[in-house]
Amino acid sequence: MASYLEILDDDQGHELSLFCVPKHYEEDLDSVIIPNGLIKDRTERLARDIVRDMGGHHIVALCVLKGGYKFFADLMDYIKALNQNSDKSVPLTVDFIRLKSYSNDQSTNCVKVIGGDELSALAGKDIVETGRTMETLLSLLNECNPKMVKVASLLVKRTPRSSGYRPDYIGFEVPDKFLVGYALDYNEYFRDLSHICILSDRAKEKYKV
Ligand code: IMP
Ligand code: MG
């Protein structure tokens, strides 16, 4: 079982005014739940765990866009740093795939897949809620008969809607709230926010499509 940093249900997060948040989002967020620095510190450790487990195998790292791009970029940087500062190293190539399943704060039953030519190995993802998106991608990846597929997700949501799916590497387990920032969006807004924040109910109305 993957270990993770648990953010408790009654954790109200940190007051917005203690952090730097874009002016245009100040009215839309309840609090900062995971500051950017903590995301990076946890990602650094995930990189170490992944390199240890890969034991010198070539990694094809697959970024699940758009929400996974910040986590993916930081995770790759930490793996690169390990590679260039130790006597052992793992060859690394990257690929990108785009998945879309969300409208407003609800999962739609349809998962759209766009792109990706070499579908194998390590997939880096933003958040697992019900697990449906990841299960769809995994069945696709398995059609390519990869030697091994491992999934790293920065966040896993504690929710009764979960299918029971758990990624191989987990950054944080988070409460059942809608989170934005660090590339996670609400109808394409909030990707330009460094910290992971709790979206306010008012903002859900304001940016509804
Ligand atoms: P699942 O298929 O229910 O596991 O949903 C996973 C996908 O839904 C993620 O890749 C996100 O795109 C989106 N999602 C789920 N929860 C959140 C959230 O709290 N904030 C932003 N996006 C979310
Ligand atoms: Mg989204």
mmCIF file with all atom_site columns, C-alpha atoms in Angstrom, residues 3-194:
data_model
loop_
_atom_site.group_PDB
_atom_site.id
_atom_site.type_symbol
_atom_site.label_atom_id
_atom_site.label_alt_id
_atom_site.label_comp_id
_atom_site.label_asym_id
_atom_site.label_entity_id
_atom_site.label_seq_id
_atom_site.pdbx_PDB_ins_code
_atom_site.Cartn_x
_atom_site.Cartn_y
_atom_site.Cartn_z
_atom_site.occupancy
_atom_site.B_iso_or_equiv
_atom_site.pdbx_formal_charge
_atom_site.auth_seq_id
_atom_site.auth_comp_id
_atom_site.auth_asym_id
_atom_site.auth_atom_id
_atom_site.pdbx_PDB_model_num
ATOM 1   C CA . SER A 1 3   ? 1.984   5.807  1.873   1.00 0.00 ? 3   SER A CA 1
ATOM 2   C CA . TYR A 1 4   ? 0.771   9.407  1.688   1.00 0.00 ? 4   TYR A CA 1
ATOM 3   C CA . LEU A 1 5   ? 0.478   12.605 3.660   1.00 0.00 ? 5   LEU A CA 1
ATOM 4   C CA . GLU A 1 6   ? -3.053  12.779 5.039   1.00 0.00 ? 6   GLU A CA 1
ATOM 5   C CA . ILE A 1 7   ? -4.942  16.080 5.057   1.00 0.00 ? 7   ILE A CA 1
ATOM 6   C CA . LEU A 1 8   ? -7.730  15.611 7.603   1.00 0.00 ? 8   LEU A CA 1
ATOM 7   C CA . ASP A 1 9   ? -11.413 16.367 6.937   1.00 0.00 ? 9   ASP A CA 1
ATOM 8   C CA . ASP A 1 10  ? -11.547 19.070 9.612   1.00 0.00 ? 10  ASP A CA 1
ATOM 9   C CA . ASP A 1 11  ? -8.406  20.789 8.300   1.00 0.00 ? 11  ASP A CA 1
ATOM 10  C CA . GLN A 1 12  ? -9.616  24.277 7.377   1.00 0.00 ? 12  GLN A CA 1
ATOM 11  C CA . GLY A 1 13  ? -6.377  25.087 5.556   1.00 0.00 ? 13  GLY A CA 1
ATOM 12  C CA . HIS A 1 14  ? -4.456  28.355 5.848   1.00 0.00 ? 14  HIS A CA 1
ATOM 13  C CA . GLU A 1 15  ? -5.813  31.862 5.583   1.00 0.00 ? 15  GLU A CA 1
ATOM 14  C CA . LEU A 1 16  ? -5.377  33.246 2.046   1.00 0.00 ? 16  LEU A CA 1
ATOM 15  C CA . SER A 1 17  ? -3.842  36.513 3.237   1.00 0.00 ? 17  SER A CA 1
ATOM 16  C CA . LEU A 1 18  ? -0.821  34.608 4.582   1.00 0.00 ? 18  LEU A CA 1
ATOM 17  C CA . PHE A 1 19  ? 0.187   33.558 1.048   1.00 0.00 ? 19  PHE A CA 1
ATOM 18  C CA . CYS A 1 20  ? 0.636   35.120 -2.375  1.00 0.00 ? 20  CYS A CA 1
ATOM 19  C CA . VAL A 1 21  ? -2.483  34.486 -4.452  1.00 0.00 ? 21  VAL A CA 1
ATOM 20  C CA . PRO A 1 22  ? -3.391  36.235 -7.752  1.00 0.00 ? 22  PRO A CA 1
ATOM 21  C CA . LYS A 1 23  ? -5.629  39.250 -7.135  1.00 0.00 ? 23  LYS A CA 1
ATOM 22  C CA . HIS A 1 24  ? -8.190  37.940 -9.656  1.00 0.00 ? 24  HIS A CA 1
ATOM 23  C CA . TYR A 1 25  ? -8.847  34.861 -7.490  1.00 0.00 ? 25  TYR A CA 1
ATOM 24  C CA . GLU A 1 26  ? -8.860  36.407 -4.010  1.00 0.00 ? 26  GLU A CA 1
ATOM 25  C CA . GLU A 1 27  ? -12.663 36.343 -3.740  1.00 0.00 ? 27  GLU A CA 1
ATOM 26  C CA . ASP A 1 28  ? -12.992 32.795 -5.095  1.00 0.00 ? 28  ASP A CA 1
ATOM 27  C CA . LEU A 1 29  ? -11.041 30.700 -2.618  1.00 0.00 ? 29  LEU A CA 1
ATOM 28  C CA . ASP A 1 30  ? -11.865 29.592 0.939   1.00 0.00 ? 30  ASP A CA 1
ATOM 29  C CA . SER A 1 31  ? -8.285  28.789 1.982   1.00 0.00 ? 31  SER A CA 1
ATOM 30  C CA . VAL A 1 32  ? -4.882  27.417 0.983   1.00 0.00 ? 32  VAL A CA 1
ATOM 31  C CA . ILE A 1 33  ? -4.972  23.695 1.776   1.00 0.00 ? 33  ILE A CA 1
ATOM 32  C CA . ILE A 1 34  ? -1.542  22.642 0.401   1.00 0.00 ? 34  ILE A CA 1
ATOM 33  C CA . PRO A 1 35  ? 1.068   25.377 -0.073  1.00 0.00 ? 35  PRO A CA 1
ATOM 34  C CA . ASN A 1 36  ? 3.349   25.058 -3.122  1.00 0.00 ? 36  ASN A CA 1
ATOM 35  C CA . GLY A 1 37  ? 6.433   24.399 -0.998  1.00 0.00 ? 37  GLY A CA 1
ATOM 36  C CA . LEU A 1 38  ? 4.838   21.412 0.709   1.00 0.00 ? 38  LEU A CA 1
ATOM 37  C CA . ILE A 1 39  ? 3.726   20.006 -2.668  1.00 0.00 ? 39  ILE A CA 1
ATOM 38  C CA . LYS A 1 40  ? 7.336   20.196 -3.841  1.00 0.00 ? 40  LYS A CA 1
ATOM 39  C CA . ASP A 1 41  ? 8.789   18.637 -0.692  1.00 0.00 ? 41  ASP A CA 1
ATOM 40  C CA . ARG A 1 42  ? 6.418   15.685 -0.942  1.00 0.00 ? 42  ARG A CA 1
ATOM 41  C CA . THR A 1 43  ? 7.088   15.330 -4.705  1.00 0.00 ? 43  THR A CA 1
ATOM 42  C CA . GLU A 1 44  ? 10.828  15.193 -4.036  1.00 0.00 ? 44  GLU A CA 1
ATOM 43  C CA . ARG A 1 45  ? 10.268  12.164 -1.806  1.00 0.00 ? 45  ARG A CA 1
ATOM 44  C CA . LEU A 1 46  ? 7.979   10.484 -4.366  1.00 0.00 ? 46  LEU A CA 1
ATOM 45  C CA . ALA A 1 47  ? 10.785  10.851 -6.934  1.00 0.00 ? 47  ALA A CA 1
ATOM 46  C CA . ARG A 1 48  ? 13.178  9.080  -4.585  1.00 0.00 ? 48  ARG A CA 1
ATOM 47  C CA . ASP A 1 49  ? 10.695  6.237  -3.968  1.00 0.00 ? 49  ASP A CA 1
ATOM 48  C CA . ILE A 1 50  ? 10.061  5.822  -7.708  1.00 0.00 ? 50  ILE A CA 1
ATOM 49  C CA . VAL A 1 51  ? 13.763  5.718  -8.634  1.00 0.00 ? 51  VAL A CA 1
ATOM 50  C CA . ARG A 1 52  ? 14.408  3.205  -5.840  1.00 0.00 ? 52  ARG A CA 1
ATOM 51  C CA . ASP A 1 53  ? 11.593  0.924  -7.095  1.00 0.00 ? 53  ASP A CA 1
ATOM 52  C CA . MET A 1 54  ? 12.514  1.210  -10.778 1.00 0.00 ? 54  MET A CA 1
ATOM 53  C CA . GLY A 1 55  ? 15.930  -0.338 -10.129 1.00 0.00 ? 55  GLY A CA 1
ATOM 54  C CA . GLY A 1 56  ? 17.577  1.002  -13.292 1.00 0.00 ? 56  GLY A CA 1
ATOM 55  C CA . HIS A 1 57  ? 14.703  0.191  -15.694 1.00 0.00 ? 57  HIS A CA 1
ATOM 56  C CA . HIS A 1 58  ? 14.003  2.709  -18.438 1.00 0.00 ? 58  HIS A CA 1
ATOM 57  C CA . ILE A 1 59  ? 11.058  4.950  -17.435 1.00 0.00 ? 59  ILE A CA 1
ATOM 58  C CA . VAL A 1 60  ? 8.606   6.221  -20.052 1.00 0.00 ? 60  VAL A CA 1
ATOM 59  C CA . ALA A 1 61  ? 6.919   8.947  -18.050 1.00 0.00 ? 61  ALA A CA 1
ATOM 60  C CA . LEU A 1 62  ? 3.445   9.787  -19.299 1.00 0.00 ? 62  LEU A CA 1
ATOM 61  C CA . CYS A 1 63  ? 1.959   13.095 -18.239 1.00 0.00 ? 63  CYS A CA 1
ATOM 62  C CA . VAL A 1 64  ? -1.812  13.182 -17.953 1.00 0.00 ? 64  VAL A CA 1
ATOM 63  C CA . LEU A 1 65  ? -2.801  16.670 -19.166 1.00 0.00 ? 65  LEU A CA 1
ATOM 64  C CA . LYS A 1 66  ? -3.905  19.195 -18.367 1.00 0.00 ? 66  LYS A CA 1
ATOM 65  C CA . GLY A 1 67  ? -4.219  18.874 -14.602 1.00 0.00 ? 67  GLY A CA 1
ATOM 66  C CA . GLY A 1 68  ? -1.086  16.778 -14.174 1.00 0.00 ? 68  GLY A CA 1
ATOM 67  C CA . TYR A 1 69  ? 1.391   19.093 -15.876 1.00 0.00 ? 69  TYR A CA 1
ATOM 68  C CA . LYS A 1 70  ? 2.755   20.898 -12.807 1.00 0.00 ? 70  LYS A CA 1
ATOM 69  C CA . PHE A 1 71  ? 3.127   17.715 -10.763 1.00 0.00 ? 71  PHE A CA 1
ATOM 70  C CA . PHE A 1 72  ? 4.679   15.941 -13.732 1.00 0.00 ? 72  PHE A CA 1
ATOM 71  C CA . ALA A 1 73  ? 7.207   18.708 -14.433 1.00 0.00 ? 73  ALA A CA 1
ATOM 72  C CA . ASP A 1 74  ? 8.281   18.888 -10.786 1.00 0.00 ? 74  ASP A CA 1
ATOM 73  C CA . LEU A 1 75  ? 8.437   15.096 -10.422 1.00 0.00 ? 75  LEU A CA 1
ATOM 74  C CA . MET A 1 76  ? 10.611  14.846 -13.546 1.00 0.00 ? 76  MET A CA 1
ATOM 75  C CA . ASP A 1 77  ? 12.929  17.583 -12.240 1.00 0.00 ? 77  ASP A CA 1
ATOM 76  C CA . TYR A 1 78  ? 13.435  15.666 -8.995  1.00 0.00 ? 78  TYR A CA 1
ATOM 77  C CA . ILE A 1 79  ? 14.062  12.386 -10.854 1.00 0.00 ? 79  ILE A CA 1
ATOM 78  C CA . LYS A 1 80  ? 16.577  14.221 -13.079 1.00 0.00 ? 80  LYS A CA 1
ATOM 79  C CA . ALA A 1 81  ? 18.309  15.650 -10.022 1.00 0.00 ? 81  ALA A CA 1
ATOM 80  C CA . LEU A 1 82  ? 18.656  12.139 -8.557  1.00 0.00 ? 82  LEU A CA 1
ATOM 81  C CA . ASN A 1 83  ? 19.967  10.858 -11.901 1.00 0.00 ? 83  ASN A CA 1
ATOM 82  C CA . GLN A 1 84  ? 22.655  13.488 -12.196 1.00 0.00 ? 84  GLN A CA 1
ATOM 83  C CA . ASN A 1 85  ? 23.822  13.312 -8.584  1.00 0.00 ? 85  ASN A CA 1
ATOM 84  C CA . SER A 1 86  ? 24.244  9.626  -7.960  1.00 0.00 ? 86  SER A CA 1
ATOM 85  C CA . ASP A 1 87  ? 26.270  6.691  -9.237  1.00 0.00 ? 87  ASP A CA 1
ATOM 86  C CA . LYS A 1 88  ? 23.125  4.885  -10.387 1.00 0.00 ? 88  LYS A CA 1
ATOM 87  C CA . SER A 1 89  ? 20.628  6.432  -12.810 1.00 0.00 ? 89  SER A CA 1
ATOM 88  C CA . VAL A 1 90  ? 17.423  5.544  -14.677 1.00 0.00 ? 90  VAL A CA 1
ATOM 89  C CA . PRO A 1 91  ? 16.995  6.498  -18.354 1.00 0.00 ? 91  PRO A CA 1
ATOM 90  C CA . LEU A 1 92  ? 13.926  8.710  -18.737 1.00 0.00 ? 92  LEU A CA 1
ATOM 91  C CA . THR A 1 93  ? 11.744  9.590  -21.734 1.00 0.00 ? 93  THR A CA 1
ATOM 92  C CA . VAL A 1 94  ? 8.519   11.557 -21.625 1.00 0.00 ? 94  VAL A CA 1
ATOM 93  C CA . ASP A 1 95  ? 5.163   11.507 -23.361 1.00 0.00 ? 95  ASP A CA 1
ATOM 94  C CA . PHE A 1 96  ? 1.895   13.374 -22.959 1.00 0.00 ? 96  PHE A CA 1
ATOM 95  C CA . ILE A 1 97  ? -1.742  12.402 -23.062 1.00 0.00 ? 97  ILE A CA 1
ATOM 96  C CA . ARG A 1 98  ? -4.831  14.518 -22.606 1.00 0.00 ? 98  ARG A CA 1
ATOM 97  C CA . LEU A 1 99  ? -7.891  13.269 -20.723 1.00 0.00 ? 99  LEU A CA 1
ATOM 98  C CA . LYS A 1 100 ? -11.129 15.148 -20.185 1.00 0.00 ? 100 LYS A CA 1
ATOM 99  C CA . SER A 1 101 ? -14.040 14.017 -18.023 1.00 0.00 ? 101 SER A CA 1
ATOM 100 C CA . TYR A 1 102 ? -15.143 16.982 -15.945 1.00 0.00 ? 102 TYR A CA 1
ATOM 101 C CA . SER A 1 103 ? -17.722 19.729 -16.284 1.00 0.00 ? 103 SER A CA 1
ATOM 102 C CA . ASN A 1 104 ? -18.271 22.147 -13.378 1.00 0.00 ? 104 ASN A CA 1
ATOM 103 C CA . ASP A 1 105 ? -17.435 20.123 -10.247 1.00 0.00 ? 105 ASP A CA 1
ATOM 104 C CA . GLN A 1 106 ? -18.958 16.884 -11.512 1.00 0.00 ? 106 GLN A CA 1
ATOM 105 C CA . SER A 1 107 ? -17.383 13.898 -13.214 1.00 0.00 ? 107 SER A CA 1
ATOM 106 C CA . THR A 1 108 ? -19.137 13.037 -16.482 1.00 0.00 ? 108 THR A CA 1
ATOM 107 C CA . ASN A 1 109 ? -19.305 9.365  -17.405 1.00 0.00 ? 109 ASN A CA 1
ATOM 108 C CA . CYS A 1 110 ? -17.411 9.975  -20.614 1.00 0.00 ? 110 CYS A CA 1
ATOM 109 C CA . VAL A 1 111 ? -13.591 10.039 -20.459 1.00 0.00 ? 111 VAL A CA 1
ATOM 110 C CA . LYS A 1 112 ? -12.036 11.511 -23.608 1.00 0.00 ? 112 LYS A CA 1
ATOM 111 C CA . VAL A 1 113 ? -8.449  10.541 -24.499 1.00 0.00 ? 113 VAL A CA 1
ATOM 112 C CA . ILE A 1 114 ? -6.369  12.687 -26.855 1.00 0.00 ? 114 ILE A CA 1
ATOM 113 C CA . GLY A 1 115 ? -2.752  11.977 -27.958 1.00 0.00 ? 115 GLY A CA 1
ATOM 114 C CA . GLY A 1 116 ? 0.090   9.806  -26.615 1.00 0.00 ? 116 GLY A CA 1
ATOM 115 C CA . ASP A 1 117 ? 2.085   7.611  -28.995 1.00 0.00 ? 117 ASP A CA 1
ATOM 116 C CA . GLU A 1 118 ? 4.167   5.425  -26.742 1.00 0.00 ? 118 GLU A CA 1
ATOM 117 C CA . LEU A 1 119 ? 1.665   4.300  -24.119 1.00 0.00 ? 119 LEU A CA 1
ATOM 118 C CA . SER A 1 120 ? 3.673   2.537  -21.423 1.00 0.00 ? 120 SER A CA 1
ATOM 119 C CA . ALA A 1 121 ? 5.275   2.767  -17.985 1.00 0.00 ? 121 ALA A CA 1
ATOM 120 C CA . LEU A 1 122 ? 4.798   5.563  -15.437 1.00 0.00 ? 122 LEU A CA 1
ATOM 121 C CA . ALA A 1 123 ? 1.722   7.808  -15.586 1.00 0.00 ? 123 ALA A CA 1
ATOM 122 C CA . GLY A 1 124 ? 1.745   11.066 -13.613 1.00 0.00 ? 124 GLY A CA 1
ATOM 123 C CA . LYS A 1 125 ? -1.649  12.428 -12.630 1.00 0.00 ? 125 LYS A CA 1
ATOM 124 C CA . ASP A 1 126 ? -3.198  15.351 -10.713 1.00 0.00 ? 126 ASP A CA 1
ATOM 125 C CA . ILE A 1 127 ? -6.022  13.822 -8.687  1.00 0.00 ? 127 ILE A CA 1
ATOM 126 C CA . VAL A 1 128 ? -7.985  10.591 -8.316  1.00 0.00 ? 128 VAL A CA 1
ATOM 127 C CA . GLU A 1 129 ? -11.556 11.068 -7.156  1.00 0.00 ? 129 GLU A CA 1
ATOM 128 C CA . THR A 1 130 ? -13.823 8.172  -8.170  1.00 0.00 ? 130 THR A CA 1
ATOM 129 C CA . GLY A 1 131 ? -10.895 6.494  -9.973  1.00 0.00 ? 131 GLY A CA 1
ATOM 130 C CA . ARG A 1 132 ? -12.901 6.169  -13.167 1.00 0.00 ? 132 ARG A CA 1
ATOM 131 C CA . THR A 1 133 ? -10.555 8.289  -15.300 1.00 0.00 ? 133 THR A CA 1
ATOM 132 C CA . MET A 1 134 ? -7.504  6.322  -14.226 1.00 0.00 ? 134 MET A CA 1
ATOM 133 C CA . GLU A 1 135 ? -9.183  2.939  -14.703 1.00 0.00 ? 135 GLU A CA 1
ATOM 134 C CA . THR A 1 136 ? -10.101 3.960  -18.272 1.00 0.00 ? 136 THR A CA 1
ATOM 135 C CA . LEU A 1 137 ? -6.531  5.047  -19.016 1.00 0.00 ? 137 LEU A CA 1
ATOM 136 C CA . LEU A 1 138 ? -5.067  1.882  -17.482 1.00 0.00 ? 138 LEU A CA 1
ATOM 137 C CA . SER A 1 139 ? -7.187  -0.396 -19.652 1.00 0.00 ? 139 SER A CA 1
ATOM 138 C CA . LEU A 1 140 ? -5.970  1.568  -22.676 1.00 0.00 ? 140 LEU A CA 1
ATOM 139 C CA . LEU A 1 141 ? -2.331  1.347  -21.598 1.00 0.00 ? 141 LEU A CA 1
ATOM 140 C CA . ASN A 1 142 ? -2.621  -2.376 -21.025 1.00 0.00 ? 142 ASN A CA 1
ATOM 141 C CA . GLU A 1 143 ? -3.648  -2.872 -24.669 1.00 0.00 ? 143 GLU A CA 1
ATOM 142 C CA . CYS A 1 144 ? -0.037  -1.906 -25.516 1.00 0.00 ? 144 CYS A CA 1
ATOM 143 C CA . ASN A 1 145 ? 1.295   -4.716 -23.283 1.00 0.00 ? 145 ASN A CA 1
ATOM 144 C CA . PRO A 1 146 ? 3.801   -2.604 -21.366 1.00 0.00 ? 146 PRO A CA 1
ATOM 145 C CA . LYS A 1 147 ? 6.313   -4.424 -19.142 1.00 0.00 ? 147 LYS A CA 1
ATOM 146 C CA . MET A 1 148 ? 5.055   -2.531 -16.152 1.00 0.00 ? 148 MET A CA 1
ATOM 147 C CA . VAL A 1 149 ? 2.682   0.373  -15.481 1.00 0.00 ? 149 VAL A CA 1
ATOM 148 C CA . LYS A 1 150 ? 2.876   2.434  -12.304 1.00 0.00 ? 150 LYS A CA 1
ATOM 149 C CA . VAL A 1 151 ? 0.686   5.394  -11.479 1.00 0.00 ? 151 VAL A CA 1
ATOM 150 C CA . ALA A 1 152 ? 1.762   8.403  -9.440  1.00 0.00 ? 152 ALA A CA 1
ATOM 151 C CA . SER A 1 153 ? -1.020  10.771 -8.423  1.00 0.00 ? 153 SER A CA 1
ATOM 152 C CA . LEU A 1 154 ? -0.358  13.900 -6.419  1.00 0.00 ? 154 LEU A CA 1
ATOM 153 C CA . LEU A 1 155 ? -3.764  13.707 -4.737  1.00 0.00 ? 155 LEU A CA 1
ATOM 154 C CA . VAL A 1 156 ? -6.347  11.062 -3.857  1.00 0.00 ? 156 VAL A CA 1
ATOM 155 C CA . LYS A 1 157 ? -9.731  12.245 -2.624  1.00 0.00 ? 157 LYS A CA 1
ATOM 156 C CA . ARG A 1 158 ? -11.441 10.480 0.301   1.00 0.00 ? 158 ARG A CA 1
ATOM 157 C CA . THR A 1 159 ? -14.916 10.040 -1.095  1.00 0.00 ? 159 THR A CA 1
ATOM 158 C CA . PRO A 1 160 ? -17.758 7.516  -0.908  1.00 0.00 ? 160 PRO A CA 1
ATOM 159 C CA . ARG A 1 161 ? -17.877 7.778  -4.725  1.00 0.00 ? 161 ARG A CA 1
ATOM 160 C CA . SER A 1 162 ? -14.499 6.011  -4.990  1.00 0.00 ? 162 SER A CA 1
ATOM 161 C CA . SER A 1 163 ? -14.368 2.802  -7.039  1.00 0.00 ? 163 SER A CA 1
ATOM 162 C CA . GLY A 1 164 ? -11.662 1.531  -4.676  1.00 0.00 ? 164 GLY A CA 1
ATOM 163 C CA . TYR A 1 165 ? -8.860  2.254  -7.160  1.00 0.00 ? 165 TYR A CA 1
ATOM 164 C CA . ARG A 1 166 ? -5.534  3.358  -5.544  1.00 0.00 ? 166 ARG A CA 1
ATOM 165 C CA . PRO A 1 167 ? -2.482  4.629  -7.426  1.00 0.00 ? 167 PRO A CA 1
ATOM 166 C CA . ASP A 1 168 ? 1.002   3.147  -6.770  1.00 0.00 ? 168 ASP A CA 1
ATOM 167 C CA . TYR A 1 169 ? 2.379   6.471  -5.531  1.00 0.00 ? 169 TYR A CA 1
ATOM 168 C CA . ILE A 1 170 ? 0.283   9.063  -3.714  1.00 0.00 ? 170 ILE A CA 1
ATOM 169 C CA . GLY A 1 171 ? 1.319   12.531 -2.618  1.00 0.00 ? 171 GLY A CA 1
ATOM 170 C CA . PHE A 1 172 ? -1.581  13.509 -0.382  1.00 0.00 ? 172 PHE A CA 1
ATOM 171 C CA . GLU A 1 173 ? -4.951  12.088 0.615   1.00 0.00 ? 173 GLU A CA 1
ATOM 172 C CA . VAL A 1 174 ? -7.410  14.984 0.704   1.00 0.00 ? 174 VAL A CA 1
ATOM 173 C CA . PRO A 1 175 ? -10.949 15.710 1.992   1.00 0.00 ? 175 PRO A CA 1
ATOM 174 C CA . ASP A 1 176 ? -13.960 15.443 -0.310  1.00 0.00 ? 176 ASP A CA 1
ATOM 175 C CA . LYS A 1 177 ? -13.890 19.107 -1.397  1.00 0.00 ? 177 LYS A CA 1
ATOM 176 C CA . PHE A 1 178 ? -13.299 20.698 -4.775  1.00 0.00 ? 178 PHE A CA 1
ATOM 177 C CA . LEU A 1 179 ? -9.631  21.739 -4.986  1.00 0.00 ? 179 LEU A CA 1
ATOM 178 C CA . VAL A 1 180 ? -7.960  24.040 -7.497  1.00 0.00 ? 180 VAL A CA 1
ATOM 179 C CA . GLY A 1 181 ? -4.486  25.371 -8.280  1.00 0.00 ? 181 GLY A CA 1
ATOM 180 C CA . TYR A 1 182 ? -1.119  23.841 -9.200  1.00 0.00 ? 182 TYR A CA 1
ATOM 181 C CA . ALA A 1 183 ? -2.733  23.015 -12.603 1.00 0.00 ? 183 ALA A CA 1
ATOM 182 C CA . LEU A 1 184 ? -6.000  21.673 -11.165 1.00 0.00 ? 184 LEU A CA 1
ATOM 183 C CA . ASP A 1 185 ? -8.884  23.614 -12.690 1.00 0.00 ? 185 ASP A CA 1
ATOM 184 C CA . TYR A 1 186 ? -12.540 24.463 -12.353 1.00 0.00 ? 186 TYR A CA 1
ATOM 185 C CA . ASN A 1 187 ? -13.826 24.877 -15.937 1.00 0.00 ? 187 ASN A CA 1
ATOM 186 C CA . GLU A 1 188 ? -10.253 25.816 -17.016 1.00 0.00 ? 188 GLU A CA 1
ATOM 187 C CA . TYR A 1 189 ? -9.814  28.541 -14.364 1.00 0.00 ? 189 TYR A CA 1
ATOM 188 C CA . PHE A 1 190 ? -7.312  28.412 -11.462 1.00 0.00 ? 190 PHE A CA 1
ATOM 189 C CA . ARG A 1 191 ? -4.509  26.527 -13.239 1.00 0.00 ? 191 ARG A CA 1
ATOM 190 C CA . ASP A 1 192 ? -2.537  29.780 -12.855 1.00 0.00 ? 192 ASP A CA 1
ATOM 191 C CA . LEU A 1 193 ? -2.429  29.473 -9.065  1.00 0.00 ? 193 LEU A CA 1
ATOM 192 C CA . SER A 1 194 ? 0.641   28.034 -7.285  1.00 0.00 ? 194 SER A CA 1
#
